[in-house]
PDB file of C-alpha atoms in Angstrom:
ATOM      1  CA  MET A 283       0.479  -9.852  44.632  1.00  0.00           C
ATOM      2  CA  ARG A 284       1.802  -6.491  43.196  1.00  0.00           C
ATOM      3  CA  GLY A 285       3.936  -6.789  41.361  1.00  0.00           C
ATOM      4  CA  MET A 286       2.261  -9.454  39.550  1.00  0.00           C
ATOM      5  CA  LEU A 287      -1.088  -6.520  39.133  1.00  0.00           C
ATOM      6  CA  ARG A 288       1.375  -4.267  37.718  1.00  0.00           C
ATOM      7  CA  PHE A 289       3.297  -6.225  35.191  1.00  0.00           C
ATOM      8  CA  SER A 290       0.047  -8.152  33.995  1.00  0.00           C
ATOM      9  CA  LEU A 291      -0.821  -3.414  32.661  1.00  0.00           C
ATOM     10  CA  ALA A 292       2.505  -3.205  31.860  1.00  0.00           C
ATOM     11  CA  LEU A 293       2.105  -5.907  29.575  1.00  0.00           C
ATOM     12  CA  ALA A 294      -1.601  -5.440  28.238  1.00  0.00           C
ATOM     13  CA  ALA A 295      -0.394  -1.180  27.813  1.00  0.00           C
ATOM     14  CA  ALA A 296       1.888  -3.048  25.702  1.00  0.00           C
ATOM     15  CA  LEU A 297       0.568  -5.009  23.601  1.00  0.00           C
ATOM     16  CA  LEU A 298      -2.640  -2.486  23.329  1.00  0.00           C
ATOM     17  CA  LEU A 299       0.165   0.139  21.771  1.00  0.00           C
ATOM     18  CA  MET A 300       1.177  -2.830  19.730  1.00  0.00           C
ATOM     19  CA  VAL A 301      -1.799  -3.132  17.990  1.00  0.00           C
ATOM     20  CA  ALA A 302      -2.641   0.524  17.644  1.00  0.00           C
ATOM     21  CA  VAL A 303       0.975   1.150  16.083  1.00  0.00           C
ATOM     22  CA  ARG A 304       0.075  -1.406  12.985  1.00  0.00           C
ATOM     23  CA  ALA A 305      -3.547  -0.859  12.607  1.00  0.00           C
ATOM     24  CA  LEU A 306      -3.243   2.625  12.421  1.00  0.00           C
ATOM     25  CA  ALA A 307       1.032   3.217  11.342  1.00  0.00           C
ATOM     26  CA  PHE A 308       2.236   0.116   9.592  1.00  0.00           C
ATOM     27  CA  THR A 309       0.816  -2.420   8.477  1.00  0.00           C
ATOM     28  CA  VAL A 310       2.809  -6.449   6.310  1.00  0.00           C
ATOM     29  CA  TYR A 311       1.466  -7.260   2.940  1.00  0.00           C
ATOM     30  CA  SER A 312       2.658 -10.117   1.216  1.00  0.00           C
ATOM     31  CA  VAL A 313       3.370  -9.641  -3.078  1.00  0.00           C
ATOM     32  CA  PRO A 314       0.835 -12.297  -4.489  1.00  0.00           C
ATOM     33  CA  GLY A 315       2.753 -11.989  -8.415  1.00  0.00           C
ATOM     34  CA  ASN A 316       5.362  -9.817 -10.121  1.00  0.00           C
ATOM     35  CA  ALA A 317       4.281  -6.823 -11.038  1.00  0.00           C
ATOM     36  CA  LEU A 318       6.501  -4.362 -10.240  1.00  0.00           C
ATOM     37  CA  SER A 319       9.849  -6.871 -10.396  1.00  0.00           C
ATOM     38  CA  PRO A 320      12.417  -6.722  -9.477  1.00  0.00           C
ATOM     39  CA  HIS A 321      12.018  -4.297  -6.700  1.00  0.00           C
ATOM     40  CA  PHE A 322       9.114  -6.334  -5.780  1.00  0.00           C
ATOM     41  CA  VAL A 323       8.930  -9.900  -6.169  1.00  0.00           C
ATOM     42  CA  SER A 324       6.403 -12.827  -5.743  1.00  0.00           C
ATOM     43  CA  GLY A 325       6.572 -13.554  -1.915  1.00  0.00           C
ATOM     44  CA  ASP A 326       8.110 -10.114  -0.566  1.00  0.00           C
ATOM     45  CA  ARG A 327       6.864  -9.220   2.702  1.00  0.00           C
ATOM     46  CA  ILE A 328       6.086  -5.564   2.229  1.00  0.00           C
ATOM     47  CA  VAL A 329       5.901  -3.006   4.498  1.00  0.00           C
ATOM     48  CA  VAL A 330       2.821   0.275   3.899  1.00  0.00           C
ATOM     49  CA  ASN A 331       3.064   3.434   6.389  1.00  0.00           C
ATOM     50  CA  ARG A 332      -0.636   3.893   6.714  1.00  0.00           C
ATOM     51  CA  TRP A 333       0.125   7.927   7.997  1.00  0.00           C
ATOM     52  CA  SER A 334       2.000   8.487   4.364  1.00  0.00           C
ATOM     53  CA  TYR A 335      -0.492  10.333   2.919  1.00  0.00           C
ATOM     54  CA  GLY A 336      -2.523  11.073   6.231  1.00  0.00           C
ATOM     55  CA  LEU A 337      -4.542   8.460   8.049  1.00  0.00           C
ATOM     56  CA  ARG A 338      -8.202   7.477   6.557  1.00  0.00           C
ATOM     57  CA  VAL A 339     -11.217   7.993   8.215  1.00  0.00           C
ATOM     58  CA  GLY A 340     -14.685   7.126   7.090  1.00  0.00           C
ATOM     59  CA  GLY A 341     -16.127   6.239   3.845  1.00  0.00           C
ATOM     60  CA  GLU A 342     -18.386   3.392   4.564  1.00  0.00           C
ATOM     61  CA  GLY A 343     -21.854   4.065   6.653  1.00  0.00           C
ATOM     62  CA  LEU A 344     -22.250   6.934   8.609  1.00  0.00           C
ATOM     63  CA  VAL A 345     -18.834   8.463   7.946  1.00  0.00           C
ATOM     64  CA  PRO A 346     -18.469  10.257   5.373  1.00  0.00           C
ATOM     65  CA  TYR A 347     -14.570   9.273   3.663  1.00  0.00           C
ATOM     66  CA  GLY A 348     -11.791  12.242   4.611  1.00  0.00           C
ATOM     67  CA  ARG A 349      -7.318  12.040   5.765  1.00  0.00           C
ATOM     68  CA  ILE A 350      -6.665  13.497   9.093  1.00  0.00           C
ATOM     69  CA  GLY A 351      -3.246  14.791   8.091  1.00  0.00           C
ATOM     70  CA  ARG A 352      -4.086  15.301   4.705  1.00  0.00           C
ATOM     71  CA  GLN A 353      -0.897  14.736   1.917  1.00  0.00           C
ATOM     72  CA  PRO A 354      -1.089  14.552  -1.475  1.00  0.00           C
ATOM     73  CA  VAL A 355       0.584  11.089  -3.188  1.00  0.00           C
ATOM     74  CA  CYS A 356       3.540  11.874  -5.861  1.00  0.00           C
ATOM     75  CA  ARG A 357       3.827  10.703  -9.306  1.00  0.00           C
ATOM     76  CA  GLY A 358       7.527   7.833  -8.641  1.00  0.00           C
ATOM     77  CA  ASP A 359       5.498   6.745  -5.110  1.00  0.00           C
ATOM     78  CA  ILE A 360       4.735   3.244  -4.786  1.00  0.00           C
ATOM     79  CA  VAL A 361       1.386   2.861  -2.735  1.00  0.00           C
ATOM     80  CA  ALA A 362      -0.702   0.089  -1.908  1.00  0.00           C
ATOM     81  CA  PHE A 363      -3.741   0.094  -2.578  1.00  0.00           C
ATOM     82  CA  GLU A 364      -7.674  -1.828  -2.543  1.00  0.00           C
ATOM     83  CA  LEU A 365      -9.384  -1.602  -5.977  1.00  0.00           C
ATOM     84  CA  PRO A 366     -13.158   0.320  -5.949  1.00  0.00           C
ATOM     85  CA  THR A 367     -14.898  -2.312  -7.421  1.00  0.00           C
ATOM     86  CA  ASP A 368     -15.440  -5.923  -5.766  1.00  0.00           C
ATOM     87  CA  SER A 369     -13.919  -8.093  -8.608  1.00  0.00           C
ATOM     88  CA  LEU A 370     -11.560  -8.348  -6.827  1.00  0.00           C
ATOM     89  CA  GLY A 371      -9.981  -8.705  -3.559  1.00  0.00           C
ATOM     90  CA  GLY A 372      -6.870  -8.054  -1.373  1.00  0.00           C
ATOM     91  CA  VAL A 373      -4.364  -5.622  -1.572  1.00  0.00           C
ATOM     92  CA  PHE A 374      -3.128  -4.541  -4.650  1.00  0.00           C
ATOM     93  CA  ILE A 375       0.949  -2.833  -5.803  1.00  0.00           C
ATOM     94  CA  GLY A 376       1.653   0.260  -8.428  1.00  0.00           C
ATOM     95  CA  ARG A 377       3.621   3.047  -9.166  1.00  0.00           C
ATOM     96  CA  CYS A 378       1.549   6.712  -9.160  1.00  0.00           C
ATOM     97  CA  ARG A 379       2.100   7.388 -13.478  1.00  0.00           C
ATOM     98  CA  ALA A 380      -0.520  10.663 -12.863  1.00  0.00           C
ATOM     99  CA  ILE A 381      -1.819  12.831 -10.134  1.00  0.00           C
ATOM    100  CA  PRO A 382      -5.191  14.826 -10.393  1.00  0.00           C
ATOM    101  CA  GLY A 383      -5.227  17.239 -12.887  1.00  0.00           C
ATOM    102  CA  ASP A 384      -2.884  15.052 -15.811  1.00  0.00           C
ATOM    103  CA  THR A 385      -2.736  14.501 -18.989  1.00  0.00           C
ATOM    104  CA  LEU A 386      -2.094  11.623 -19.613  1.00  0.00           C
ATOM    105  CA  PRO A 387      -1.639  10.441 -23.515  1.00  0.00           C
ATOM    106  CA  MET A 388      -4.213   7.385 -25.216  1.00  0.00           C
ATOM    107  CA  ALA A 389      -4.476   5.492 -28.397  1.00  0.00           C
ATOM    108  CA  ASP A 390      -8.013   7.353 -28.046  1.00  0.00           C
ATOM    109  CA  GLY A 391      -6.271  10.566 -27.752  1.00  0.00           C
ATOM    110  CA  PRO A 392      -5.569  12.584 -24.621  1.00  0.00           C
ATOM    111  CA  ALA A 393      -7.530  11.818 -20.842  1.00  0.00           C
ATOM    112  CA  VAL A 394      -6.546  14.371 -18.181  1.00  0.00           C
ATOM    113  CA  VAL A 395      -7.372  12.328 -14.625  1.00  0.00           C
ATOM    114  CA  PRO A 396     -10.130  13.840 -12.689  1.00  0.00           C
ATOM    115  CA  GLY A 397      -9.071  16.325  -9.544  1.00  0.00           C
ATOM    116  CA  ARG A 398     -10.497  18.052  -6.464  1.00  0.00           C
ATOM    117  CA  ILE A 399     -13.247  20.093  -8.441  1.00  0.00           C
ATOM    118  CA  SER A 400     -14.377  20.641  -4.648  1.00  0.00           C
ATOM    119  CA  CYS A 401     -14.106  19.329  -1.024  1.00  0.00           C
ATOM    120  CA  ALA A 402     -17.324  16.942  -2.482  1.00  0.00           C
ATOM    121  CA  LYS A 403     -14.682  15.368  -4.838  1.00  0.00           C
ATOM    122  CA  THR A 404     -12.410  12.250  -4.624  1.00  0.00           C
ATOM    123  CA  ASP A 405      -9.531  13.029  -6.083  1.00  0.00           C
ATOM    124  CA  TYR A 406      -8.235  10.094  -8.827  1.00  0.00           C
ATOM    125  CA  TYR A 407      -4.010   8.829  -8.846  1.00  0.00           C
ATOM    126  CA  TRP A 408      -3.628   6.758 -12.584  1.00  0.00           C
ATOM    127  CA  LEU A 409      -1.224   3.588 -11.374  1.00  0.00           C
ATOM    128  CA  GLU A 410       1.015   1.724 -12.953  1.00  0.00           C
ATOM    129  CA  ALA A 411       2.617  -1.751 -12.399  1.00  0.00           C
ATOM    130  CA  ILE A 412       4.938  -2.536 -14.843  1.00  0.00           C
ATOM    131  CA  THR A 413       7.464  -4.949 -15.367  1.00  0.00           C
ATOM    132  CA  PRO A 414      10.812  -3.141 -17.778  1.00  0.00           C
ATOM    133  CA  GLY A 415      11.224  -5.504 -20.541  1.00  0.00           C
ATOM    134  CA  SER A 416       8.552  -7.418 -19.949  1.00  0.00           C
ATOM    135  CA  ALA A 417       5.955  -7.380 -23.204  1.00  0.00           C
ATOM    136  CA  VAL A 418       3.440  -9.497 -21.587  1.00  0.00           C
ATOM    137  CA  ASP A 419       2.619  -8.408 -17.759  1.00  0.00           C
ATOM    138  CA  LEU A 420       2.115  -4.766 -18.407  1.00  0.00           C
ATOM    139  CA  ARG A 421      -0.834  -4.109 -15.948  1.00  0.00           C
ATOM    140  CA  HIS A 422      -2.464  -0.526 -16.233  1.00  0.00           C
ATOM    141  CA  GLN A 423      -4.500  -0.392 -12.637  1.00  0.00           C
ATOM    142  CA  GLY A 424      -6.095   2.725 -14.233  1.00  0.00           C
ATOM    143  CA  PHE A 425      -7.969   5.400 -12.460  1.00  0.00           C
ATOM    144  CA  ILE A 426      -8.152   4.773  -8.463  1.00  0.00           C
ATOM    145  CA  PRO A 427      -9.616   6.795  -6.180  1.00  0.00           C
ATOM    146  CA  GLU A 428      -7.899   8.340  -3.169  1.00  0.00           C
ATOM    147  CA  HIS A 429      -9.780   6.151  -1.124  1.00  0.00           C
ATOM    148  CA  CYS A 430      -8.600   2.895  -2.596  1.00  0.00           C
ATOM    149  CA  ILE A 431      -5.019   3.711  -1.533  1.00  0.00           C
ATOM    150  CA  ILE A 432      -3.115   2.368   1.979  1.00  0.00           C
ATOM    151  CA  GLY A 433      -0.025   4.045   1.703  1.00  0.00           C
ATOM    152  CA  ARG A 434       3.065   4.173   0.334  1.00  0.00           C
ATOM    153  CA  VAL A 435       5.343   1.421   0.193  1.00  0.00           C
ATOM    154  CA  MET A 436       8.514   1.130   2.565  1.00  0.00           C
ATOM    155  CA  GLY A 437      10.789  -1.635   1.264  1.00  0.00           C
ATOM    156  CA  VAL A 438      10.687  -4.796   2.098  1.00  0.00           C
ATOM    157  CA  LEU A 439      10.877  -7.082   5.209  1.00  0.00           C
ATOM    158  CA  TYR A 440      11.704 -10.398   3.687  1.00  0.00           C
ATOM    159  CA  SER A 441      10.495 -12.973   1.590  1.00  0.00           C
ATOM    160  CA  ILE A 442       9.925 -16.388   1.106  1.00  0.00           C
ATOM    161  CA  ASP A 443      10.743 -18.778  -2.333  1.00  0.00           C
ATOM    162  CA  ALA A 444       7.040 -20.726  -1.804  1.00  0.00           C
ATOM    163  CA  SER A 445       8.405 -23.070  -4.249  1.00  0.00           C
ATOM    164  CA  LYS A 446      11.270 -24.130  -2.832  1.00  0.00           C
ATOM    165  CA  PRO A 447      11.234 -25.965   0.949  1.00  0.00           C
ATOM    166  CA  LEU A 448      10.480 -24.840   3.753  1.00  0.00           C
ATOM    167  CA  HIS A 449      13.902 -25.068   4.865  1.00  0.00           C
ATOM    168  CA  GLN A 450      15.195 -23.272   1.868  1.00  0.00           C
ATOM    169  CA  ALA A 451      12.796 -20.753   1.502  1.00  0.00           C
ATOM    170  CA  PHE A 452      14.263 -17.786   2.963  1.00  0.00           C
ATOM    171  CA  ARG A 453      15.748 -15.243   0.730  1.00  0.00           C
ATOM    172  CA  LYS A 454      18.984 -13.857   2.232  1.00  0.00           C
ATOM    173  CA  GLU A 455      19.608 -11.324  -0.276  1.00  0.00           C
ATOM    174  CA  ARG A 456      15.597  -9.246   0.608  1.00  0.00           C
ATOM    175  CA  LEU A 457      15.670  -9.269   4.215  1.00  0.00           C
ATOM    176  CA  LEU A 458      15.349  -5.242   4.500  1.00  0.00           C
ATOM    177  CA  ARG A 459      15.161  -4.538   1.200  1.00  0.00           C
TER     178      ARG A 459
END
């Protein structure tokens, strides 16, 4: 009986640790489109490091937004984020092209990315999901507040091609990219 209790406690501790790591450190998301191809294509399951810019806390209800161990997002980072509006749900990926305080060339004149002025101000980042060589797939997410950024995309865990039958859908060439 004592051995069974030890086994049950060890199993419960392992499950709790697995859930904590998945919720707080790394998460796997599915890529719905080809916005950053050839790096990421539809059907890729990407790994996102939730600690890369610090652990997000609060932002809803009584707890104000903050990050434990805050690190800045760098130009060129590919990040996973949620849109600040409720128009489209889900997680998106984009490349950071401008950080707070940068000036962007725009058609109607330069735009300045809003930056941290005081502790109460949230930083904004200019994120793009552009497929090189495609005039149709130019999507600019625009200014995304820091609190919407989930973390840095680490790479592709595996990939499934939904257009093929199940026994042929797994893309071996994209495994752990």
